[in-house]
Amino acid sequence: MHTPLATVPIELGDRSYPIQIGAGLLGDAATYRDLPSGRWGVIVTNQTVAPLYAERLVQALSARYARVLTVALPDGEVHKDWDTLNLIFDRLLEEGCDRKTVLFALGGGVIGDMTGFAAACYMRGVPFVQVPTTLLAQVDSSVGGKTAINHPRGKNMIGAFYQPLLVVADLDTLDTLPERELSAGLAEVIKYGPIADPEFLDWIEANLPALRARDKAALTHAVRRSCEIKAWVVGQDERESGLRAILNFGHTFGHAIEAGLGYGEWLHGEAVGCGMVMAAALSARLGLVPPAFVERLSRIVDAAGLPVAGPRQLSAAQYLDLMRVDKKSEAGEIRFVVIEALGRAGMRAAPDDVVAEVIEAHTAR
Amino acid sequence: MHTPLATVPIELGDRSYPIQIGAGLLGDAATYRDLPSGRWGVIVTNQTVAPLYAERLVQALSARYARVLTVALPDGEVHKDWDTLNLIFDRLLEEGCDRKTVLFALGGGVIGDMTGFAAACYMRGVPFVQVPTTLLAQVDSSVGGKTAINHPRGKNMIGAFYQPLLVVADLDTLDTLPERELSAGLAEVIKYGPIADPEFLDWIEANLPALRARDKAALTHAVRRSCEIKAWVVGQDERESGLRAILNFGHTFGHAIEAGLGYGEWLHGEAVGCGMVMAAALSARLGLVPPAFVERLSRIVDAAGLPVAGPRQLSAAQYLDLMRVDKKSEAGEIRFVVIEALGRAGMRAAPDDVVAEVIEAHTAR
């Protein structure tokens, strides 16, 4: 199939770009026909994804680039660091790649974040394309231009806002995605309901079985609607000064879980799934939403195959310490994304003891 | 003295900022009164500059920031690398510095480049202020938003375009500048003549003794006019896609000298001084300017206390290899900044043998 099932335009002035969503796009040379040509096209991927898709992408890109290189990084969030990023720079410099080199991020969110940051920094900026091969990356990192690596003291602490030229969301790549990662991606899909679109939450609730069975029509709608909502939010606040923070619903608690257990123990989407239940519970505890909403969201998160209770190893005090160094905190005050009404989110501070109660109530003991 | 002698506005839309030029500005709290307030102000400096000026800046900033921290990096171009950059990130994260933290680059070009890049990357971008304490940094890195670190395979290979909120060029700081570094700064001042302003070159030629004697009025004019010319060029081409490349007059040869000898052996300005003579000679060899211009520029560079011949250790073949990996090269073709007529520069390729002749003719053997 040669035409995308859907295209979501991301409008950011001279940094605008399209997201193409469909099956069979990755290996089709026509997908890349509007990209600038150059001498080098460099595919950055990981050792898990490379055997599955790298050769197909190399073939498709060979029409536009005299040299197509592949850099396969070790797989996993634990490698989202400077040393691994430097493997990209080393290769680009060894090959003499110039400023017109186009980088292609072939993989999940870690590959997208690292390749985007490498593109932002290499010779002070070269163009890049996202080819996300996980549901999480297709619905989340494909919009927003956030790129980063981790620091031992915090996730995504070193990075840049840097937009791709094009995003290619090939739904066929989801066929090889492990079940656990598909569920992790669904966490970010679910997120868009409570913060922006009650009808979408109804649709997700009804279509979770089809999504988990990887039905292409259901996936197309989920990816398109997620990207549209994120694009609408990001279009109003590209550099995360205000509104955009609502996209972090569930992420403040989630990041604490990821950091507290050590990155890679829980998948990002798993931590966000559980984090959304905690954030919903905090919203209810602050009198913003009825307790029934917490129960409903918890059921949906559970039905997506995600954890709804935090890990027993982490105490509420540990969460609070970890959340205080989160990028979203200001002068040590933690700012939580709360649901103010179904379909509308906002930012609030909350007393430590209330937050601790919420964490305790949603932790496996 | 509380008011700057001159202010050069840098117009870049919502990234515009002023350069304040004058004596006594650094330690005056009024200099910083328009900056956003925040909990943390972090001075990044080096171990040479810290004892001279850090305490004065801490005092001046204490009115606006509850906590003023100082991070003193090891001094020198050899430390312009990731490990040293990471000392900044480590400290910011240890202290829990948030996204409203303002970084202050107190030092020369290396400190400015590293602090700017740290600001560009920390939590995907925090504000920063340049307080350049060398002539080179005042006339060069204070305009243009270029930030970077070096990679073992090339200078400034990893970086970002990122604008400061304010530049404070305090001429008093030049009183403590070693003679060799003053001369290195004059290289970049001289540069602005041939590429953009023949009258300024006349003025420099007449005022080199006053500049080398650190006469404040002469320095004010040199810094102001240099910043104005650079601002005019950068304003038309912020991201170095075309015109801006003329600012690299002398730099292609110069970077080869720096990289070939090992960074830090020759000062950047020394390499640029000699590089300008080579680039002028190439321009003459291509029939663009008369040989008399090469002799005049060579006399001016010499009178500024700078080398006019390349180091004997480097062969023409080594220059060519090193220049081919320069950021300005495209697909292996070296693009030279040449003088097309006095006051006007352009980009040209040149045959390797012609370039080699020019290098040989201007190398100490």
XYZ file of C-alpha atoms in Angstrom:
730
model
C 0.000 0.000 0.000
C 1.502 3.249 -1.159
C -0.623 5.993 0.325
C -0.851 6.709 4.037
C -4.219 5.967 5.647
C -4.013 9.306 7.416
C -1.777 12.347 7.534
C -1.717 14.610 10.576
C -0.129 17.999 9.823
C 1.857 19.497 12.677
C 1.717 23.279 12.291
C 4.744 25.018 13.810
C 5.520 27.795 11.345
C 8.775 27.112 9.546
C 9.200 23.956 11.626
C 5.935 22.342 10.442
C 5.947 18.703 9.366
C 3.518 15.867 8.527
C 2.903 12.609 10.382
C 2.082 9.869 7.898
C 0.106 6.982 9.387
C -0.474 3.724 7.522
C 0.690 0.200 6.718
C 3.663 -0.494 4.454
C 5.063 3.048 4.548
C 8.519 2.312 5.972
C 9.849 0.330 3.013
C 8.284 2.494 0.306
C 10.698 4.933 -1.375
C 7.756 7.247 -2.159
C 7.351 7.937 1.562
C 10.610 9.898 1.537
C 10.239 11.733 -1.792
C 9.805 15.214 -0.289
C 12.909 15.048 1.904
C 15.955 17.122 1.000
C 18.517 15.028 -0.803
C 22.041 14.807 0.502
C 25.067 12.601 0.329
C 24.418 10.760 3.582
C 21.311 9.207 5.080
C 22.083 7.702 8.493
C 19.699 5.249 10.142
C 20.018 5.194 13.914
C 18.355 2.151 15.412
C 18.922 -0.466 18.102
C 20.124 -4.040 18.027
C 16.579 -5.405 18.475
C 14.916 -3.379 15.719
C 17.804 -3.464 13.223
C 17.337 -7.124 12.130
C 13.595 -6.533 11.654
C 13.456 -3.288 9.663
C 16.840 -1.720 8.938
C 17.427 -3.439 5.606
C 13.964 -2.455 4.337
C 14.638 1.187 5.242
C 18.128 1.106 3.696
C 16.584 -0.084 0.414
C 13.910 2.629 0.464
C 16.466 5.377 1.174
C 19.048 4.275 -1.368
C 17.215 6.182 -4.090
C 17.813 9.526 -2.350
C 21.192 9.130 -0.607
C 24.496 8.053 -2.122
C 25.518 6.541 1.207
C 23.045 5.012 3.642
C 24.659 4.038 6.945
C 23.156 2.152 9.874
C 24.199 2.754 13.479
C 22.724 0.080 15.786
C 22.834 1.122 19.453
C 22.389 -1.252 22.397
C 18.685 -1.564 23.221
C 17.019 -0.103 26.292
C 16.379 2.924 28.481
C 19.558 2.150 30.487
C 21.578 3.050 27.388
C 19.888 6.414 26.922
C 23.025 8.188 28.043
C 25.918 10.265 26.804
C 28.220 7.319 26.076
C 25.666 5.736 23.768
C 24.811 9.076 22.145
C 28.487 9.485 21.442
C 28.455 6.261 19.376
C 26.320 8.225 16.897
C 28.676 11.224 16.867
C 31.729 8.954 16.520
C 30.254 7.258 13.476
C 29.103 10.499 11.819
C 32.553 12.031 12.247
C 34.405 8.864 11.187
C 32.417 8.865 7.960
C 32.892 12.595 7.448
C 29.135 13.255 7.439
C 28.363 16.910 6.685
C 25.603 19.290 7.783
C 23.186 18.098 5.122
C 23.246 14.544 6.451
C 19.736 13.370 7.346
C 19.328 11.151 10.421
C 16.521 8.556 10.555
C 15.356 7.401 13.995
C 14.193 3.790 13.499
C 12.869 2.396 16.767
C 10.968 3.324 19.894
C 11.003 6.352 22.134
C 14.577 5.894 23.329
C 15.890 5.800 19.760
C 13.690 8.760 18.809
C 14.846 10.838 21.766
C 18.523 10.025 21.248
C 18.529 10.425 17.477
C 16.627 13.696 17.764
C 19.102 15.002 20.326
C 22.043 13.834 18.201
C 20.488 15.670 15.217
C 19.951 18.785 17.357
C 23.623 18.833 18.419
C 25.620 17.425 15.501
C 27.334 20.402 13.905
C 24.720 22.497 15.774
C 21.828 20.840 13.968
C 21.139 18.498 11.055
C 17.703 17.387 9.758
C 16.075 14.207 11.041
C 13.113 11.923 10.398
C 11.235 9.791 12.930
C 10.291 6.238 11.946
C 8.710 5.070 15.217
C 8.269 1.315 15.527
C 6.412 1.211 18.858
C 2.917 2.397 19.640
C 4.293 4.590 22.426
C 6.641 6.400 20.048
C 3.941 6.729 17.367
C 1.468 8.445 19.687
C 3.869 10.311 21.930
C 7.354 11.186 20.722
C 6.201 11.699 17.116
C 4.720 15.049 18.158
C 6.350 17.712 20.261
C 10.001 17.860 19.331
C 11.232 16.745 22.741
C 14.600 15.059 22.552
C 16.870 14.083 25.436
C 19.180 11.707 27.199
C 19.079 10.715 30.862
C 21.466 11.814 33.602
C 22.214 9.570 36.597
C 20.225 12.092 38.673
C 17.158 12.293 36.457
C 15.352 11.257 33.337
C 15.542 13.438 30.209
C 17.540 16.077 32.054
C 19.820 16.856 29.097
C 18.077 17.564 25.815
C 16.583 19.982 23.321
C 13.376 20.973 21.611
C 14.028 19.956 18.005
C 11.453 19.134 15.326
C 11.734 16.347 12.735
C 11.139 16.910 9.008
C 8.699 13.996 8.805
C 7.248 11.227 10.963
C 6.478 7.849 9.395
C 4.156 5.788 11.620
C 4.051 2.415 9.876
C 1.394 0.296 11.615
C 2.924 -2.912 10.249
C 5.843 -2.436 12.634
C 3.449 -2.957 15.545
C 2.964 -6.595 14.479
C 6.386 -7.449 15.920
C 5.916 -5.418 19.103
C 5.925 -7.509 22.322
C 2.561 -7.507 24.112
C 4.014 -5.713 27.120
C 5.198 -2.836 24.939
C 1.882 -2.592 23.116
C 0.208 -2.139 26.506
C 2.793 0.474 27.463
C 1.882 2.416 24.315
C -1.797 2.219 25.183
C -1.065 4.134 28.400
C -0.257 7.263 26.382
C -3.310 6.706 24.143
C -5.566 6.467 27.203
C -3.992 9.658 28.589
C -5.427 11.842 25.828
C -8.989 11.044 26.921
C -9.078 12.464 30.458
C -6.995 15.544 29.596
C -8.732 16.552 26.353
C -11.465 14.354 24.873
C -14.127 12.438 26.846
C -15.506 10.865 23.630
C -12.083 9.471 22.793
C -11.961 7.898 26.259
C -15.340 6.258 25.560
C -13.997 4.985 22.222
C -10.845 3.599 23.848
C -12.880 1.883 26.562
C -14.959 0.165 23.856
C -12.034 -0.668 21.551
C -9.316 -1.895 23.920
C -9.809 -5.534 22.784
C -9.425 -4.517 19.089
C -6.362 -2.413 19.902
C -4.728 -5.236 21.850
C -5.486 -7.562 18.888
C -3.620 -5.037 16.681
C -6.571 -4.322 14.430
C -5.213 -1.866 11.821
C -8.351 0.274 11.604
C -8.527 0.651 15.385
C -4.806 1.418 15.585
C -5.093 4.020 12.820
C -7.816 5.851 14.720
C -5.944 5.623 18.029
C -2.675 6.912 16.542
C -4.362 9.652 14.501
C -6.548 10.972 17.318
C -3.645 10.857 19.808
C -1.397 12.799 17.427
C -4.158 15.314 16.684
C -4.732 16.040 20.352
C -1.044 16.289 21.104
C -0.531 18.524 18.054
C -3.323 20.811 19.206
C -1.719 21.173 22.637
C 1.864 21.519 21.385
C 0.824 23.978 18.649
C -0.244 26.356 21.379
C 2.813 25.876 23.563
C 5.825 24.519 21.697
C 8.343 25.078 24.483
C 6.299 23.820 27.401
C 5.766 27.056 29.270
C 2.180 26.333 30.243
C -0.610 24.320 28.623
C 1.704 21.666 27.271
C 2.412 20.454 30.763
C -0.996 18.723 30.769
C 0.526 16.099 28.468
C 2.451 14.987 31.527
C -0.695 13.647 33.168
C 0.488 10.620 35.143
C 4.132 11.379 34.379
C 5.148 13.036 37.640
C 4.252 9.919 39.630
C 5.411 7.751 36.711
C 8.868 9.299 36.538
C 9.275 8.747 40.276
C 8.493 5.052 39.797
C 10.952 4.764 36.905
C 13.700 6.623 38.757
C 13.030 4.911 42.083
C 13.219 1.395 40.644
C 16.045 2.243 38.269
C 15.281 3.026 34.638
C 14.187 0.055 32.586
C 12.674 -1.942 35.463
C 9.159 -0.797 34.598
C 8.464 0.370 31.047
C 7.726 4.084 30.751
C 4.130 3.366 29.698
C 3.632 1.029 32.662
C 4.808 3.732 35.052
C 2.548 6.270 33.332
C -0.422 3.884 33.504
C -0.042 3.549 37.267
C 0.863 7.257 37.518
C -2.410 8.240 35.855
C -4.375 6.288 38.445
C -2.453 8.110 41.207
C -2.957 11.503 39.525
C -6.669 10.802 39.096
C -6.860 9.808 42.756
C -5.111 13.050 43.714
C -7.632 14.964 41.596
C -10.473 13.222 43.442
C -8.804 13.828 46.812
C -8.640 17.555 45.914
C -12.393 17.485 45.161
C -12.038 18.005 41.400
C -13.501 14.724 40.104
C -15.772 12.100 41.702
C -14.218 8.895 43.099
C -16.095 6.969 40.385
C -13.765 8.489 37.772
C -10.742 7.046 39.562
C -12.373 3.625 39.519
C -13.236 3.901 35.823
C -9.743 5.020 34.817
C -8.247 2.257 36.947
C -10.432 -0.334 35.133
C -9.372 1.015 31.713
C -5.685 1.008 32.656
C -6.059 -2.548 33.953
C -7.888 -3.651 30.794
C -4.999 -2.270 28.728
C -2.708 -4.738 30.517
C -1.049 -2.127 32.715
C -0.325 -1.966 36.474
C -2.719 0.125 38.576
C -0.691 -0.007 41.824
C 2.815 1.254 42.520
C 5.708 -1.085 43.319
C 5.901 -2.217 46.943
C 9.586 -1.250 47.237
C 8.932 2.500 47.009
C 7.762 4.538 49.975
C 5.734 7.735 49.676
C 8.741 9.660 51.017
C 10.865 8.327 48.164
C 8.270 9.447 45.604
C 8.229 12.940 47.119
C 12.020 13.255 47.055
C 12.172 12.077 43.455
C 9.309 14.301 42.301
C 10.956 17.374 43.761
C 13.842 17.158 41.258
C 11.455 16.606 38.333
C 11.811 19.264 35.587
C 8.216 20.301 36.192
C 8.898 21.326 39.779
C 9.712 24.949 40.548
C 11.880 25.970 43.487
C 11.200 22.594 45.095
C 7.413 22.783 44.771
C 5.948 19.807 42.920
C 3.366 20.751 40.296
C 0.901 17.941 39.553
C -1.220 17.559 36.425
C -4.733 17.009 37.730
C -8.046 16.367 35.995
C -10.259 19.380 36.692
C -13.222 17.891 34.862
C -13.377 14.947 32.449
C -11.621 16.235 29.289
C -9.862 19.146 30.994
C -6.554 19.160 32.893
C -4.668 21.750 34.928
C -1.651 22.155 37.178
C -1.831 22.171 40.991
C 0.425 21.936 43.968
C -0.735 19.654 46.803
C 0.224 19.178 50.453
C 2.841 16.452 50.938
C 0.642 14.502 53.330
C -2.239 14.357 50.857
C 0.104 13.179 48.099
C 1.550 10.573 50.448
C -1.945 9.257 51.270
C -2.768 8.915 47.586
C 0.473 7.028 46.919
C -0.106 4.699 49.875
C -3.657 3.965 48.721
C -2.396 2.947 45.284
C 0.666 0.908 46.186
C 0.887 -2.877 46.270
C 1.703 -3.740 49.932
C 30.281 54.137 36.302
C 26.729 52.903 36.084
C 25.659 53.354 32.497
C 27.138 51.444 29.583
C 29.202 53.483 27.141
C 27.389 51.752 24.311
C 24.555 49.311 23.798
C 24.331 47.226 20.654
C 20.862 45.729 20.168
C 20.815 42.273 18.583
C 17.523 41.929 16.714
C 16.384 38.330 16.427
C 12.612 38.530 16.928
C 11.625 36.952 20.220
C 15.272 36.032 20.830
C 16.539 39.645 20.689
C 18.946 40.861 23.369
C 21.252 43.795 24.122
C 25.041 43.876 24.350
C 26.100 46.388 26.993
C 29.633 47.727 26.526
C 31.397 49.778 29.179
C 33.649 49.890 32.223
C 32.472 48.779 35.674
C 29.373 46.962 34.457
C 30.123 43.482 35.812
C 29.907 44.341 39.512
C 26.961 46.724 39.240
C 23.618 45.210 40.306
C 21.819 47.641 37.972
C 23.329 45.836 34.983
C 21.112 42.832 35.703
C 17.890 44.612 36.661
C 15.910 43.540 33.564
C 16.682 39.829 33.919
C 13.935 37.449 35.031
C 14.238 36.691 38.703
C 14.488 33.139 39.916
C 15.658 31.125 42.848
C 19.050 30.217 41.391
C 21.682 32.221 39.590
C 24.618 30.005 38.618
C 27.954 31.507 37.584
C 29.985 29.207 35.360
C 33.594 30.300 35.141
C 37.092 28.839 35.128
C 39.786 28.525 37.770
C 41.778 31.454 36.296
C 38.923 33.946 36.077
C 37.127 32.939 39.290
C 39.627 34.565 41.709
C 39.548 37.805 39.685
C 35.838 38.421 39.129
C 33.549 35.743 40.586
C 33.058 37.379 43.982
C 32.181 40.735 42.391
C 29.551 39.047 40.201
C 28.171 37.027 43.140
C 27.647 40.298 45.044
C 25.922 41.971 42.103
C 23.591 39.010 41.541
C 22.680 38.465 45.172
C 19.962 41.108 44.893
C 18.049 39.081 42.290
C 18.703 35.437 43.239
C 18.178 33.728 46.575
C 21.024 31.341 45.802
C 24.040 32.328 43.722
C 26.328 29.382 42.996
C 29.730 29.360 41.314
C 31.007 26.449 39.231
C 34.710 26.881 38.383
C 35.810 24.618 35.522
C 39.435 23.814 34.671
C 40.807 26.468 32.296
C 41.568 25.905 28.630
C 40.379 24.712 25.240
C 41.528 21.144 26.081
C 38.739 21.012 28.681
C 36.017 22.055 26.238
C 34.598 18.543 26.258
C 31.704 16.485 27.508
C 33.322 15.507 30.813
C 33.845 19.134 31.762
C 30.366 20.120 30.539
C 28.984 17.419 32.759
C 30.519 19.129 35.821
C 27.961 21.889 35.201
C 25.050 19.428 34.878
C 26.176 17.510 37.978
C 26.180 20.676 40.060
C 22.847 21.944 38.733
C 21.202 18.604 39.508
C 22.898 18.208 42.898
C 21.517 21.592 43.910
C 18.084 20.824 42.464
C 18.216 23.795 40.084
C 14.953 24.202 38.180
C 14.075 25.461 34.689
C 14.055 29.095 35.750
C 17.679 28.952 36.853
C 19.754 31.575 35.018
C 23.317 30.617 34.015
C 26.034 33.307 33.810
C 29.047 32.617 31.593
C 31.951 34.466 33.231
C 35.112 34.045 31.164
C 36.370 33.761 27.612
C 35.095 31.972 24.547
C 35.468 28.468 25.968
C 33.388 29.330 29.029
C 30.827 31.133 26.852
C 30.498 28.211 24.440
C 30.228 25.619 27.199
C 27.873 27.590 29.424
C 25.679 28.411 26.438
C 25.541 24.760 25.422
C 24.819 23.698 29.008
C 21.988 26.262 29.095
C 20.674 25.007 25.743
C 20.542 21.404 27.016
C 19.768 21.583 30.740
C 16.143 20.523 31.079
C 15.907 21.295 27.333
C 16.801 24.936 27.819
C 17.301 27.492 30.607
C 18.128 31.211 30.186
C 21.726 32.412 30.211
C 23.794 35.602 30.258
C 27.244 36.150 28.759
C 29.806 38.076 30.796
C 32.818 37.827 28.455
C 36.161 38.693 30.062
C 38.366 38.429 26.965
C 38.440 40.670 23.929
C 37.895 37.648 21.688
C 34.722 36.685 23.504
C 33.475 40.285 23.602
C 33.749 40.774 19.836
C 33.000 37.253 18.682
C 31.007 34.886 20.863
C 28.846 37.693 22.285
C 26.908 37.756 18.999
C 25.571 34.802 17.091
C 24.306 32.279 19.585
C 26.816 29.616 18.670
C 27.509 27.240 21.526
C 29.455 23.987 21.411
C 31.946 21.544 22.826
C 34.754 19.825 20.940
C 34.898 16.186 19.873
C 38.223 14.339 19.572
C 37.648 14.402 15.801
C 36.834 18.095 15.447
C 36.323 21.461 17.032
C 32.818 22.616 17.971
C 31.276 19.505 16.437
C 28.633 19.103 19.167
C 26.590 22.188 19.942
C 23.512 24.333 19.436
C 22.365 27.724 18.282
C 21.126 29.317 21.489
C 20.816 33.025 22.271
C 21.664 34.695 25.616
C 19.292 37.100 27.377
C 22.014 39.714 27.757
C 25.711 40.237 27.094
C 27.784 42.315 29.518
C 31.097 43.385 27.925
C 32.938 45.018 30.823
C 36.096 46.632 29.403
C 37.717 46.694 32.861
C 38.104 42.904 32.641
C 40.541 43.392 29.751
C 43.031 45.019 32.153
C 43.904 41.578 33.537
C 44.050 39.885 30.134
C 47.505 38.518 29.203
C 49.073 40.317 26.234
C 48.965 37.182 24.097
C 45.206 36.871 24.592
C 44.619 40.546 23.826
C 46.385 40.014 20.495
C 44.292 36.908 19.857
C 41.153 38.997 20.341
C 42.435 41.600 17.902
C 42.479 38.910 15.195
C 38.680 38.793 15.230
C 38.454 42.601 15.327
C 40.704 42.852 12.263
C 38.558 40.258 10.495
C 35.531 42.539 10.315
C 37.419 45.022 8.113
C 38.168 42.925 5.023
C 34.807 41.136 5.040
C 32.533 44.131 5.635
C 34.030 47.572 6.323
C 37.158 49.041 4.644
C 36.945 52.184 6.824
C 37.018 50.077 9.967
C 40.171 48.378 8.658
C 41.747 51.824 8.173
C 40.733 52.747 11.725
C 42.194 49.522 13.141
C 45.446 50.026 11.219
C 45.775 53.520 12.763
C 44.683 52.498 16.275
C 46.485 49.204 16.898
C 48.936 50.865 19.331
C 46.047 52.366 21.355
C 44.203 49.046 21.341
C 47.284 47.132 22.498
C 47.739 49.786 25.254
C 44.128 48.994 26.335
C 42.850 52.512 25.783
C 39.178 52.362 26.860
C 37.867 54.676 24.153
C 39.627 52.718 21.420
C 38.437 49.400 22.892
C 34.865 50.685 23.108
C 34.873 51.563 19.428
C 36.503 48.272 18.433
C 34.062 46.164 20.453
C 31.020 48.163 19.372
C 31.836 48.196 15.659
C 32.762 44.487 15.696
C 29.478 43.583 17.392
C 27.498 45.815 15.008
C 28.991 44.174 11.942
C 28.541 40.692 13.318
C 24.958 41.519 14.345
C 24.198 42.795 10.850
C 25.467 39.547 9.325
C 23.855 37.210 11.879
C 20.568 39.116 11.722
C 20.270 38.093 8.093
C 21.300 34.478 8.612
C 20.850 33.253 12.174
C 21.471 29.577 11.452
C 24.451 29.902 9.145
C 22.897 28.743 5.897
C 24.655 31.313 3.719
C 25.931 34.837 4.342
C 26.960 34.122 7.905
C 29.732 31.870 6.691
C 31.767 35.000 5.781
C 32.391 35.451 9.515
C 34.632 32.414 9.184
C 37.188 34.348 7.148
C 40.525 32.854 8.168
C 38.838 30.132 10.212
C 39.056 27.229 7.759
C 42.855 27.457 7.695
C 42.853 28.448 11.365
C 40.858 25.426 12.521
C 43.263 23.173 10.622
C 46.181 24.742 12.513
C 44.405 24.320 15.852
C 43.381 20.723 15.151
C 46.732 19.786 13.566
C 48.810 21.046 16.506
C 46.306 19.852 19.100
C 43.841 22.288 20.608
C 45.379 24.829 22.954
C 48.840 24.878 21.370
C 48.053 28.035 19.398
C 45.304 30.316 20.667
C 42.215 30.421 18.455
C 42.883 34.070 17.559
C 46.486 33.297 16.666
C 45.368 30.561 14.298
C 42.741 32.899 12.809
C 45.325 35.676 12.381
C 47.572 33.409 10.352
C 44.518 31.855 8.665
C 43.372 35.281 7.431
C 46.736 35.842 5.763
C 46.393 32.445 4.038
C 42.788 33.165 3.010
C 43.802 36.592 1.659
C 46.633 34.949 -0.268
C 44.181 32.408 -1.695
C 41.898 35.289 -2.718
C 44.827 36.945 -4.503
C 45.867 33.640 -6.101
C 42.302 33.329 -7.463
C 42.619 36.824 -8.949
C 40.087 38.477 -6.627
C 42.335 40.971 -4.792
C 45.756 42.438 -5.611
C 48.879 40.977 -3.938
C 49.332 44.333 -2.167
C 46.239 43.543 -0.056
C 47.859 40.338 1.204
C 50.943 42.306 2.212
C 48.868 44.979 3.971
C 46.763 42.448 5.888
C 49.931 40.555 6.828
C 51.456 43.783 8.230
C 48.316 44.520 10.263
C 48.178 40.968 11.658
C 51.853 41.210 12.544
C 51.380 44.622 14.189
C 48.609 43.107 16.324
C 51.196 40.707 17.753
C 49.941 37.679 15.815
C 51.723 35.024 13.694
C 51.575 35.490 9.921
C 53.080 32.115 9.003
C 51.779 28.613 9.767
C 53.622 26.216 12.091
C 56.489 24.301 10.474
C 55.207 20.945 11.732
C 52.116 20.935 9.492
C 52.253 19.952 5.832
C 49.834 21.206 3.195
C 48.446 17.663 2.908
C 47.610 17.695 6.620
C 45.767 21.004 6.261
C 43.719 19.606 3.362
C 42.761 16.465 5.287
C 41.752 18.492 8.335
C 39.812 21.074 6.326
C 37.769 18.376 4.605
C 36.095 17.404 7.911
C 35.369 21.039 8.804
C 31.640 21.767 9.332
C 31.750 24.211 6.427
C 32.749 21.523 3.924
C 30.041 19.802 1.898
C 30.408 16.260 0.599
C 34.171 16.530 1.040
C 34.513 19.787 -0.899
C 36.221 22.527 1.117
C 34.476 25.911 0.899
C 36.823 28.836 1.584
C 35.820 32.322 2.651
C 37.604 34.615 0.221
C 37.790 38.399 -0.107
C 36.077 39.314 -3.376
C 36.855 42.990 -2.978
C 37.974 44.948 0.083
C 34.903 44.990 2.356
C 33.127 42.101 0.625
C 33.548 38.340 1.191
C 32.186 35.244 -0.512
C 32.543 31.465 -0.555
C 34.620 29.573 -3.121
C 36.037 26.136 -3.705
C 39.642 25.980 -4.909
C 41.835 23.307 -6.477
C 43.864 21.364 -3.903
C 47.187 22.233 -5.566
C 46.465 25.961 -5.444
C 45.513 25.720 -1.774
C 48.681 23.721 -1.084
C 50.835 26.399 -2.787
C 49.259 29.125 -0.685
C 49.869 27.140 2.526
C 53.479 26.427 1.592
C 54.100 30.108 0.782
C 52.840 31.101 4.247
C 54.461 28.464 6.424
C 57.571 28.894 8.530
C 60.120 26.384 7.122
